[in-house]
mmCIF file of C-alpha atoms in Angstrom:
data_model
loop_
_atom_site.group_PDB
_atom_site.id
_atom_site.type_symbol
_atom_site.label_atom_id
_atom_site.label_comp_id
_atom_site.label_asym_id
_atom_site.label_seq_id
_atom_site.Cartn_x
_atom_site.Cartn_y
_atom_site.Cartn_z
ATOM 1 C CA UNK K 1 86.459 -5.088 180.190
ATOM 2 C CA UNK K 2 88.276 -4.855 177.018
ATOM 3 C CA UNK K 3 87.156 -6.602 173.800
ATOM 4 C CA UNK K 4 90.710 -8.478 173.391
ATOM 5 C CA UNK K 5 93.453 -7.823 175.739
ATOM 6 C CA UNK K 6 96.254 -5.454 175.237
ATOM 7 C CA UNK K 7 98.936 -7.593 176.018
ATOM 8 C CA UNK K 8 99.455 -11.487 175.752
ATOM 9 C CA UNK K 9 101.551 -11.434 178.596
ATOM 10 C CA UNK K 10 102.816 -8.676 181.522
ATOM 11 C CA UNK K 11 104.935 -9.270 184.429
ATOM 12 C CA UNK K 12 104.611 -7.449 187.606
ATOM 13 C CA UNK K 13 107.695 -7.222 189.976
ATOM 14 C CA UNK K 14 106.712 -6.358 193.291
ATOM 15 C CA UNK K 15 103.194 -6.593 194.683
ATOM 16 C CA UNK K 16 102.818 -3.077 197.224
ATOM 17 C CA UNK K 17 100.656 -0.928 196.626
ATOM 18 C CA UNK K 18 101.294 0.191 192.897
ATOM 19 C CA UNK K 19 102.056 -3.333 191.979
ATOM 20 C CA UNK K 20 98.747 -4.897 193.512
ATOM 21 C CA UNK K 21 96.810 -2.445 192.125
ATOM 22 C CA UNK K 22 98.048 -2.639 188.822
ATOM 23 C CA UNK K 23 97.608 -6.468 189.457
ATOM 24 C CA UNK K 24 93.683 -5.312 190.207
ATOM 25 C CA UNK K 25 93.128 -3.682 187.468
ATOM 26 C CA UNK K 26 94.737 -5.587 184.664
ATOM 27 C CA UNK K 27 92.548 -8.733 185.811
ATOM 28 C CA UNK K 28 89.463 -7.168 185.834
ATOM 29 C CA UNK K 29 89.586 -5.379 182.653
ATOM 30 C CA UNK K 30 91.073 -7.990 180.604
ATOM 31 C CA UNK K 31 94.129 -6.283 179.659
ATOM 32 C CA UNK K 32 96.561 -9.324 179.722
ATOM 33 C CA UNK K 33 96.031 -12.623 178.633
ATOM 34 C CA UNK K 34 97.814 -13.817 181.125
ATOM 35 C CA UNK K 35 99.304 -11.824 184.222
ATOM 36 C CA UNK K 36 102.393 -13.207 185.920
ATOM 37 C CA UNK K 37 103.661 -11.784 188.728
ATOM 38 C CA UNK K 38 106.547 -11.847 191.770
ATOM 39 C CA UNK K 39 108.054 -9.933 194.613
ATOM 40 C CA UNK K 40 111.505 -10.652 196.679
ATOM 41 C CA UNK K 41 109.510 -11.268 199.630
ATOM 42 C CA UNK K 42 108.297 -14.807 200.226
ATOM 43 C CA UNK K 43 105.120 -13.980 202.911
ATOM 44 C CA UNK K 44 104.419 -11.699 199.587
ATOM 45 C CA UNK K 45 104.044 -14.247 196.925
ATOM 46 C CA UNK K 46 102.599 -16.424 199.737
ATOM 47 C CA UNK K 47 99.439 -13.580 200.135
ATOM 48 C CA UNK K 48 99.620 -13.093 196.212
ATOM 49 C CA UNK K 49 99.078 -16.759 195.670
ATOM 50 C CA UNK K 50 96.091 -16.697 198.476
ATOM 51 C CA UNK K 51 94.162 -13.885 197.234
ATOM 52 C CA UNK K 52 94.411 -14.509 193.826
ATOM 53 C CA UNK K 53 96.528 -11.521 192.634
ATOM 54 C CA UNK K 54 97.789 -12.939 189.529
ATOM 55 C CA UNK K 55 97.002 -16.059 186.922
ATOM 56 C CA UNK K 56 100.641 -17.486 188.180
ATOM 57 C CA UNK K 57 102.880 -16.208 191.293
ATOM 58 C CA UNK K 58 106.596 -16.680 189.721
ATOM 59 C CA UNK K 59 109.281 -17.258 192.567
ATOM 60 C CA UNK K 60 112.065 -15.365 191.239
ATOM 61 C CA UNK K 61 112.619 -12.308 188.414
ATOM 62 C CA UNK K 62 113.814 -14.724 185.602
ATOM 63 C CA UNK K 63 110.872 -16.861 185.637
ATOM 64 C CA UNK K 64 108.717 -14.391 185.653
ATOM 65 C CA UNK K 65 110.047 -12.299 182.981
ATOM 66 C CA UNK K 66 110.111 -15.398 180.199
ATOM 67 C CA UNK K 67 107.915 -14.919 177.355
ATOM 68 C CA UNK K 68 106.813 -11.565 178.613
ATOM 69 C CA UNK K 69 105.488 -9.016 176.175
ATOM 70 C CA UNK K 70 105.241 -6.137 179.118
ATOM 71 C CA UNK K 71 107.408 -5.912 182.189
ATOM 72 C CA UNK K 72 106.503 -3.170 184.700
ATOM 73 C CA UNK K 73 109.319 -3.223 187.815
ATOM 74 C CA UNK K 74 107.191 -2.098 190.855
ATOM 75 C CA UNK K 75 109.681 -1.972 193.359
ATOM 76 C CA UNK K 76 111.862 0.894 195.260
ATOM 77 C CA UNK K 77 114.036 3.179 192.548
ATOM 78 C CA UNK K 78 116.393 2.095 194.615
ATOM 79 C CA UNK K 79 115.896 -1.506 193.612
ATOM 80 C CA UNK K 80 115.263 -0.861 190.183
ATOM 81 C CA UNK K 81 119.176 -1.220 188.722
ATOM 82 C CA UNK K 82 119.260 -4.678 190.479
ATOM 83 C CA UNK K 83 115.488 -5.953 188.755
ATOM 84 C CA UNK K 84 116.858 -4.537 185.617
ATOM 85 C CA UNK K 85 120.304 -6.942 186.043
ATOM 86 C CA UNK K 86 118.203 -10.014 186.727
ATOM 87 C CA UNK K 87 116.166 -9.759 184.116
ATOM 88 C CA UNK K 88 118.151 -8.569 181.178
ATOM 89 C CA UNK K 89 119.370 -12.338 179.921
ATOM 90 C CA UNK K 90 115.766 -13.985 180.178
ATOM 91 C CA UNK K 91 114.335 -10.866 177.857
ATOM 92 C CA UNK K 92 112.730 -11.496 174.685
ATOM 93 C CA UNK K 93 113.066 -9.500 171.324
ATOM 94 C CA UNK K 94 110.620 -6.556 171.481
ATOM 95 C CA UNK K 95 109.613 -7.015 175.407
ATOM 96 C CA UNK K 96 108.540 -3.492 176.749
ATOM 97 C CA UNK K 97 109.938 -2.964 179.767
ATOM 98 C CA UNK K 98 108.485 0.271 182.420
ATOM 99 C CA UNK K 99 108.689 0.865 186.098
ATOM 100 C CA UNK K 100 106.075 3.562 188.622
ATOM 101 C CA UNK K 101 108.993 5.011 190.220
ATOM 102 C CA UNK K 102 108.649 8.479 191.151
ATOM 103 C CA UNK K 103 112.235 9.162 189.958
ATOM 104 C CA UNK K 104 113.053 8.859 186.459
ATOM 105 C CA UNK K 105 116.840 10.745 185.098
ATOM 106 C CA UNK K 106 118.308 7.929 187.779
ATOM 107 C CA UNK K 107 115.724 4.610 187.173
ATOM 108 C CA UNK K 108 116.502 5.384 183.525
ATOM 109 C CA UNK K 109 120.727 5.213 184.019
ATOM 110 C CA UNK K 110 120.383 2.765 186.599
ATOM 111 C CA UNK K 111 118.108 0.177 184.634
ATOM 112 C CA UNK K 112 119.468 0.718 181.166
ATOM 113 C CA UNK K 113 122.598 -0.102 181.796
ATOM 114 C CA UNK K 114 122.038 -3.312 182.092
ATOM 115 C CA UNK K 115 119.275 -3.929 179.523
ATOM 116 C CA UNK K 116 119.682 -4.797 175.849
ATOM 117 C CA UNK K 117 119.018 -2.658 172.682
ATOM 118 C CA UNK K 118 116.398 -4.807 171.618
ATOM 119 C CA UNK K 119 114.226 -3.972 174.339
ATOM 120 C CA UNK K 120 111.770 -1.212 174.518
ATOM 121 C CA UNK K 121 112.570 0.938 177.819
ATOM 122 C CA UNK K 122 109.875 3.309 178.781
ATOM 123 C CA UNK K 123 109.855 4.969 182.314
ATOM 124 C CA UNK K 124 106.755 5.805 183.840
ATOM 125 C CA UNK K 125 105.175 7.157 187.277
ATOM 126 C CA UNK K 126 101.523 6.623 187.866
ATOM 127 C CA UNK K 127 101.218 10.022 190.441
ATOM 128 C CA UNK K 128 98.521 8.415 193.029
ATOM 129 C CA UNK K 129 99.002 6.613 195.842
ATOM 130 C CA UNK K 130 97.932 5.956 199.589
ATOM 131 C CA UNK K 131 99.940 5.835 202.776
ATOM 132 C CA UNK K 132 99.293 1.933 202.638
ATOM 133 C CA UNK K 133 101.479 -0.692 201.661
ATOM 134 C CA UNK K 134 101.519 -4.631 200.787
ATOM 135 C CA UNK K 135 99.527 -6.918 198.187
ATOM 136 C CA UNK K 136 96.032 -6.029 200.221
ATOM 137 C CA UNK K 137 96.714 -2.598 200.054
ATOM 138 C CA UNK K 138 96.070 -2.189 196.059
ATOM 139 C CA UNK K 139 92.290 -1.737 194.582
ATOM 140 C CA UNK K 140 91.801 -0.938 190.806
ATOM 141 C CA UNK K 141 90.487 2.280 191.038
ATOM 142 C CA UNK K 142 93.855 4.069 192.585
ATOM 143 C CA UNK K 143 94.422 5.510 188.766
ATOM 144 C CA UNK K 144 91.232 6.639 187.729
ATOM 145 C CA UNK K 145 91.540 10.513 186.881
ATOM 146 C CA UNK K 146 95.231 10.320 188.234
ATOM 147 C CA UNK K 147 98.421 11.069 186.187
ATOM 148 C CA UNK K 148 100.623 8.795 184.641
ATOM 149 C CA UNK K 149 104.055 10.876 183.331
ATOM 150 C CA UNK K 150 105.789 8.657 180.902
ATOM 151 C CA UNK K 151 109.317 9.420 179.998
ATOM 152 C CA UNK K 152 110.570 7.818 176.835
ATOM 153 C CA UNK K 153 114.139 8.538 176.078
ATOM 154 C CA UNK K 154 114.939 9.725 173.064
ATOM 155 C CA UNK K 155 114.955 7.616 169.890
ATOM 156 C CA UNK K 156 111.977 5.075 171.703
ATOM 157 C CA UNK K 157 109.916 3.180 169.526
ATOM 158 C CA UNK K 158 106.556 5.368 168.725
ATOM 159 C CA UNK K 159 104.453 2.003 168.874
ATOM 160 C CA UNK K 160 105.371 0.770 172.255
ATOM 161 C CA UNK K 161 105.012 4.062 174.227
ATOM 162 C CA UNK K 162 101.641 4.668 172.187
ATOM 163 C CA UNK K 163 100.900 0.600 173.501
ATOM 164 C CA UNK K 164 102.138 1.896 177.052
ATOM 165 C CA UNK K 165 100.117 4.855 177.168
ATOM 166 C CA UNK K 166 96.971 2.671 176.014
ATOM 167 C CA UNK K 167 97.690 0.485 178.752
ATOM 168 C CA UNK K 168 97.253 3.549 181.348
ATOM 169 C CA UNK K 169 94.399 5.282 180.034
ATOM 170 C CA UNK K 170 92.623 1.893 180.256
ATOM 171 C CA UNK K 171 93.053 1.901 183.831
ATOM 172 C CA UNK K 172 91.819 5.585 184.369
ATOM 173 C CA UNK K 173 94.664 7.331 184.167
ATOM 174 C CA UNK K 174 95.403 10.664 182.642
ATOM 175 C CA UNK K 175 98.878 9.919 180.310
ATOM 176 C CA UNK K 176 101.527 13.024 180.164
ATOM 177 C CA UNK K 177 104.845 12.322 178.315
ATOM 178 C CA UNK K 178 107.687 14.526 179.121
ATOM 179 C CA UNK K 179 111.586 14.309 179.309
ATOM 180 C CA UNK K 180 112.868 12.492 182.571
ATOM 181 C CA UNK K 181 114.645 15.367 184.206
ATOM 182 C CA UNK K 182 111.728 17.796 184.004
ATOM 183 C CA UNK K 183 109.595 15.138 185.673
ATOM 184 C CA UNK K 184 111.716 15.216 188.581
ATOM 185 C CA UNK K 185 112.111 18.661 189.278
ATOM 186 C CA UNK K 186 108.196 19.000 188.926
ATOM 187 C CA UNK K 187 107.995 16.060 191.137
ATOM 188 C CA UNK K 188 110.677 17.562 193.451
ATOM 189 C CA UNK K 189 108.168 20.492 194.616
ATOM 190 C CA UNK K 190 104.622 18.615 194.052
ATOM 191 C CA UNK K 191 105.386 15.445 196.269
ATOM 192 C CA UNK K 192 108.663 14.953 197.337
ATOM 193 C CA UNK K 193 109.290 18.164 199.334
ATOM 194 C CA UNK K 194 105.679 17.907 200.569
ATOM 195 C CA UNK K 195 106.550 14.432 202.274
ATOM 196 C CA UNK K 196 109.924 15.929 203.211
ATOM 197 C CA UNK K 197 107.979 18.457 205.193
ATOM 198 C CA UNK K 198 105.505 16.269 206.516
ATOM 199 C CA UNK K 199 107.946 13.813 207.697
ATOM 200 C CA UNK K 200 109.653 16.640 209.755
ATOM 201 C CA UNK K 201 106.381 18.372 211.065
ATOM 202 C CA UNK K 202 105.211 15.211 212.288
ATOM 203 C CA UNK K 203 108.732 14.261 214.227
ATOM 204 C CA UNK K 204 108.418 17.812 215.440
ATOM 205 C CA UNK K 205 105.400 16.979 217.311
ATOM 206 C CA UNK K 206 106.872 13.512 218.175
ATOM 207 C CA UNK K 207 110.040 15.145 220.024
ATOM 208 C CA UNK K 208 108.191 18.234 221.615
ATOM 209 C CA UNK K 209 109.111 17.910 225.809
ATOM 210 C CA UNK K 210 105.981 20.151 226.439
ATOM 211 C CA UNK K 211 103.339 18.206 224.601
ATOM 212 C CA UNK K 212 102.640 14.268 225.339
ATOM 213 C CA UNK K 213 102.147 11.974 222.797
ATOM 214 C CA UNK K 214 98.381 10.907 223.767
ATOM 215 C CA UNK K 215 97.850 15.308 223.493
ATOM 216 C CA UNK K 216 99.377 14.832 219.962
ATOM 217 C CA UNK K 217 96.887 11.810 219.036
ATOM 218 C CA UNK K 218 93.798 13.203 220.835
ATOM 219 C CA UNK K 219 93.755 16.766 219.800
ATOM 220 C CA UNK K 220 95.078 16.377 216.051
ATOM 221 C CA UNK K 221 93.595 19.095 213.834
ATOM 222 C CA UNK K 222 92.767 18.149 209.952
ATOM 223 C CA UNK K 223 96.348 19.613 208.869
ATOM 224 C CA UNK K 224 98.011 17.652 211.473
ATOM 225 C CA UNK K 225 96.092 14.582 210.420
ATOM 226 C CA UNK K 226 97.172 14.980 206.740
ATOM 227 C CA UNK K 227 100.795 15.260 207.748
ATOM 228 C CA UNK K 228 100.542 12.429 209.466
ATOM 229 C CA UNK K 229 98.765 10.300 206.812
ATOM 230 C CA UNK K 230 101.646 11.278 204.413
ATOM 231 C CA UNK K 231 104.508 10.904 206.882
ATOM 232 C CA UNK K 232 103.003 7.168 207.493
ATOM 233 C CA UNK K 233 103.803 6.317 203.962
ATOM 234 C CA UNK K 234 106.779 3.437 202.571
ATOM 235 C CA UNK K 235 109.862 4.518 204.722
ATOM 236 C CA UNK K 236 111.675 2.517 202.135
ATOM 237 C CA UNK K 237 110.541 3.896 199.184
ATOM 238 C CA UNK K 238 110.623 7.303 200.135
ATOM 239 C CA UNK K 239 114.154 7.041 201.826
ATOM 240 C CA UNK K 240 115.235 6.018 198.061
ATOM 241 C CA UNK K 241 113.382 8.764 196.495
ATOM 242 C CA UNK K 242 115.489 11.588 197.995
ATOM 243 C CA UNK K 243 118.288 10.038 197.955
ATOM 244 C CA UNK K 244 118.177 9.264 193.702
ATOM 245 C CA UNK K 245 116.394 12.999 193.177
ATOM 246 C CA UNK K 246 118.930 14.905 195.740
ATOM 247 C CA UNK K 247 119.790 17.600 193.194
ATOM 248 C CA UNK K 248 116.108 18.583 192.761
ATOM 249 C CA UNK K 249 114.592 18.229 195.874
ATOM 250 C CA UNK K 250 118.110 20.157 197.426
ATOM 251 C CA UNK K 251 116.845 22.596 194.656
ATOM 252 C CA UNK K 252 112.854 23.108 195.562
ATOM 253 C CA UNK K 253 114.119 22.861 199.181
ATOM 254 C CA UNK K 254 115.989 26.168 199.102
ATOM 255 C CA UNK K 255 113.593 27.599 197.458
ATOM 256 C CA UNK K 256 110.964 26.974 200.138
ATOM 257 C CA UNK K 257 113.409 27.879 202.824
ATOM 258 C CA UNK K 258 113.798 31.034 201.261
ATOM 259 C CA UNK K 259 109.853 31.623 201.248
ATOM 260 C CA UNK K 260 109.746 30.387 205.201
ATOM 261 C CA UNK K 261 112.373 33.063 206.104
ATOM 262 C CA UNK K 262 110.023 35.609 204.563
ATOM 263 C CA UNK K 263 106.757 33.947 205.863
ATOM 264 C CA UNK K 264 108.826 34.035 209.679
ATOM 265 C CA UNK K 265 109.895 37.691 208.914
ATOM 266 C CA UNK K 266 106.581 38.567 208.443
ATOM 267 C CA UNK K 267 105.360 37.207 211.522
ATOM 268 C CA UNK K 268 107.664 38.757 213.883
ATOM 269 C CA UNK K 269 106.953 41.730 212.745
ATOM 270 C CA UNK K 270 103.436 41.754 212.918
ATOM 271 C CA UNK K 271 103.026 42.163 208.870
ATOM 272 C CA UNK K 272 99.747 40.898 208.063
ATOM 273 C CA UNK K 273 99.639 42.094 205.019
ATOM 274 C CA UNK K 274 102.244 39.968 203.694
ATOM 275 C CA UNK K 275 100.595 37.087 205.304
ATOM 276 C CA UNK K 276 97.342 37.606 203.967
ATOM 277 C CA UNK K 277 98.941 38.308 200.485
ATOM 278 C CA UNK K 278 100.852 34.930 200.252
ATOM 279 C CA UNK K 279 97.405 32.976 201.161
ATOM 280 C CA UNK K 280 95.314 34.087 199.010
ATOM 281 C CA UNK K 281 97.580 33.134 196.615
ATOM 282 C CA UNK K 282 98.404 29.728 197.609
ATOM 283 C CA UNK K 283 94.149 29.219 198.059
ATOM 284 C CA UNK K 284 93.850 30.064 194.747
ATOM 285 C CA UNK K 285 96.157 27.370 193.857
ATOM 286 C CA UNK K 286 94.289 24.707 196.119
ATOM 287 C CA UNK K 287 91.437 26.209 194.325
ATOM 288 C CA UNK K 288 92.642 25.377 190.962
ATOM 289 C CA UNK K 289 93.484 21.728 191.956
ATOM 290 C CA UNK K 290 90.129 21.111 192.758
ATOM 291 C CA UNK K 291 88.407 22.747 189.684
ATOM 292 C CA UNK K 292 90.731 20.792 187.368
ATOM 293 C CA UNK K 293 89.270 17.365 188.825
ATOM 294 C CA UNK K 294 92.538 16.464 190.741
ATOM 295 C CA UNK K 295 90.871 16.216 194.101
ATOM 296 C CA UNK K 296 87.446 15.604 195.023
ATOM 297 C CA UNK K 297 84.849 14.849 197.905
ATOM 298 C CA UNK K 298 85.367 10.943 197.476
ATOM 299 C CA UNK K 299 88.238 8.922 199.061
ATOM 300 C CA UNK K 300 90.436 7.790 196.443
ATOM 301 C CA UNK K 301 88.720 4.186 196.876
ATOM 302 C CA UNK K 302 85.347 5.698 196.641
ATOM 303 C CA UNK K 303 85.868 6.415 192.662
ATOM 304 C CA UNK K 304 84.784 3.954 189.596
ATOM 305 C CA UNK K 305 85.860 3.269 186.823
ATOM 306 C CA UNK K 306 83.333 3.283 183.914
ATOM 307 C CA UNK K 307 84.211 0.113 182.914
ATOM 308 C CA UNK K 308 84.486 -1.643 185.780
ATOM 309 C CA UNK K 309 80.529 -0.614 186.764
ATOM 310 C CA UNK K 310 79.206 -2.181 184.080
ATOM 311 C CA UNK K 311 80.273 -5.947 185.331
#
């Protein structure tokens, strides 16, 4: 727990999985003196109110947002332009406003828009997650040794993204800052076109006349399970996502059509030496991932934070 907390007051819209967890975390470190939070959903703020989630559940964006030193918007990208028009008249001087959408060039022109200039606006995108959803799905832990990419635009205030970025490494996260467009091309190739695939392999299966659905369940390898557990993620949010970053993930797409023409090539003609070429290669990349600490043997539920062992 900190000593004093970082913020007098934050606002949370939208309670899923991000939001909840970043509801989690903020209460038991201390990092707000008071947390206030909402989401559109009514059986939502009723569950938030039950278990706790915040100090006070707010019914609607404007109440919420009053006074607030920290707003984080939580919900869909697709969402975000409409949070940002709700809020924008009940915004006090100096208020730093952020979001966790995986998208950034199109949160940043949809919110803006509608916010004023004397407002902070720094995007940001904690990269973790689980396939689960919802204001239980959300535990503390979900950024520890995880990356959170903020995306200032140009001209933002040095003090509030360093008072952002404070805000994330106290929760475990690892804080990157880099311009909004490069974030989503790197993005477009490192999660969105892997759920793209995943999405497809597993409706694949689904479809296939010649294999039954209980043969699909029952004999599921460990690939096959992973696919699944990523294609079982948010419909909604994800639906969003490549519809806001079309440009990239059109981009990272060809590119991996291009490398499946070869990999087929290959195959029909019996080249194993191609085969055994490109995976090598892409095992030395897994390889990599797990030497720089960005996977491990523990769930992502299984890890602690320092600070929160101590209490």
């Amino acid at each position: 727990m900190t000593d004093a907390p970082l913020f007098p007051r934050v606002t949370l819209i939208g309670l899923g999985l991000i939001g909840s967890s970043l509801a989690r975390g903020i209460q038991q470190l201390g990092l707000a003196g008071e947390l206030v939070a909402t989401d559109a959903s009514p059986e939502v703020r009723a569950r938030a109110k039950e278990i706790k989630l915040a100090d006070r559940i707010a019914d609607d964006n404007a109440s919420a947002v009053t006074d607030s030193d920290l707003i984080i918007s939580c919900v869909p990208v697709g969402r975000a332009g409409d949070v940002a028009q709700s809020i924008a008249p009940h915004l006090k001087p100096g208020t730093i406003i952020s979001d966790v959408g995986s998208v950034k060039a199109s949160v940043f022109a949809a919110m803006s828009e509608h916010l004023p200039d004397n407002v902070h606006f720094i995007p940001a995108h904690p990269v973790a997650g689980t396939e689960n959803s919802g204001p239980d799905s959300g535990f503390a832990e979900l950024f520890m040794n995880r990356w959170c990419i903020l995306t200032p635009p140009d001209g933002a205030d040095a003090a509030a993204v360093e008072k952002l970025s404070a805000l994330w490494s106290a929760l475990g996260a690892n804080v990157e800052i880099m311009g909004a467009a490069h974030h989503d091309l790197v993005l477009a190739v490192t999660s969105h076109l892997p759920h793209l695939i995943a999405y497809t392999i597993v409706g694949t299966a689904d479809e296939l006349e010649d294999v039954t659905r209980s043969e699909v369940l029952k004999f599921s390898a460990g690939g096959f399970r992973d696919f699944t557990r990523i294609a079982a993620s948010d419909p909604t949010m994800w639906r969003d996502v490549f519809l806001t970053n079309k440009d990239a993930v059109l981009e990272m797409l060809g590119a991996f059509q291009e490398d499946l023409s070869k990999l087929t090539r290959a195959i029909r003609r019996g080249d194993g030496e191609t085969l055994f070429e490109h995976f090598t290669r892409t095992r030395a990349i897994r390889r990599g991932i797990v030497s720089i600490g960005q996977d491990e043997a523990a769930a992502d539920f299984g890890r602690k934070h320092a600070a929160l062992k101590k209490k």
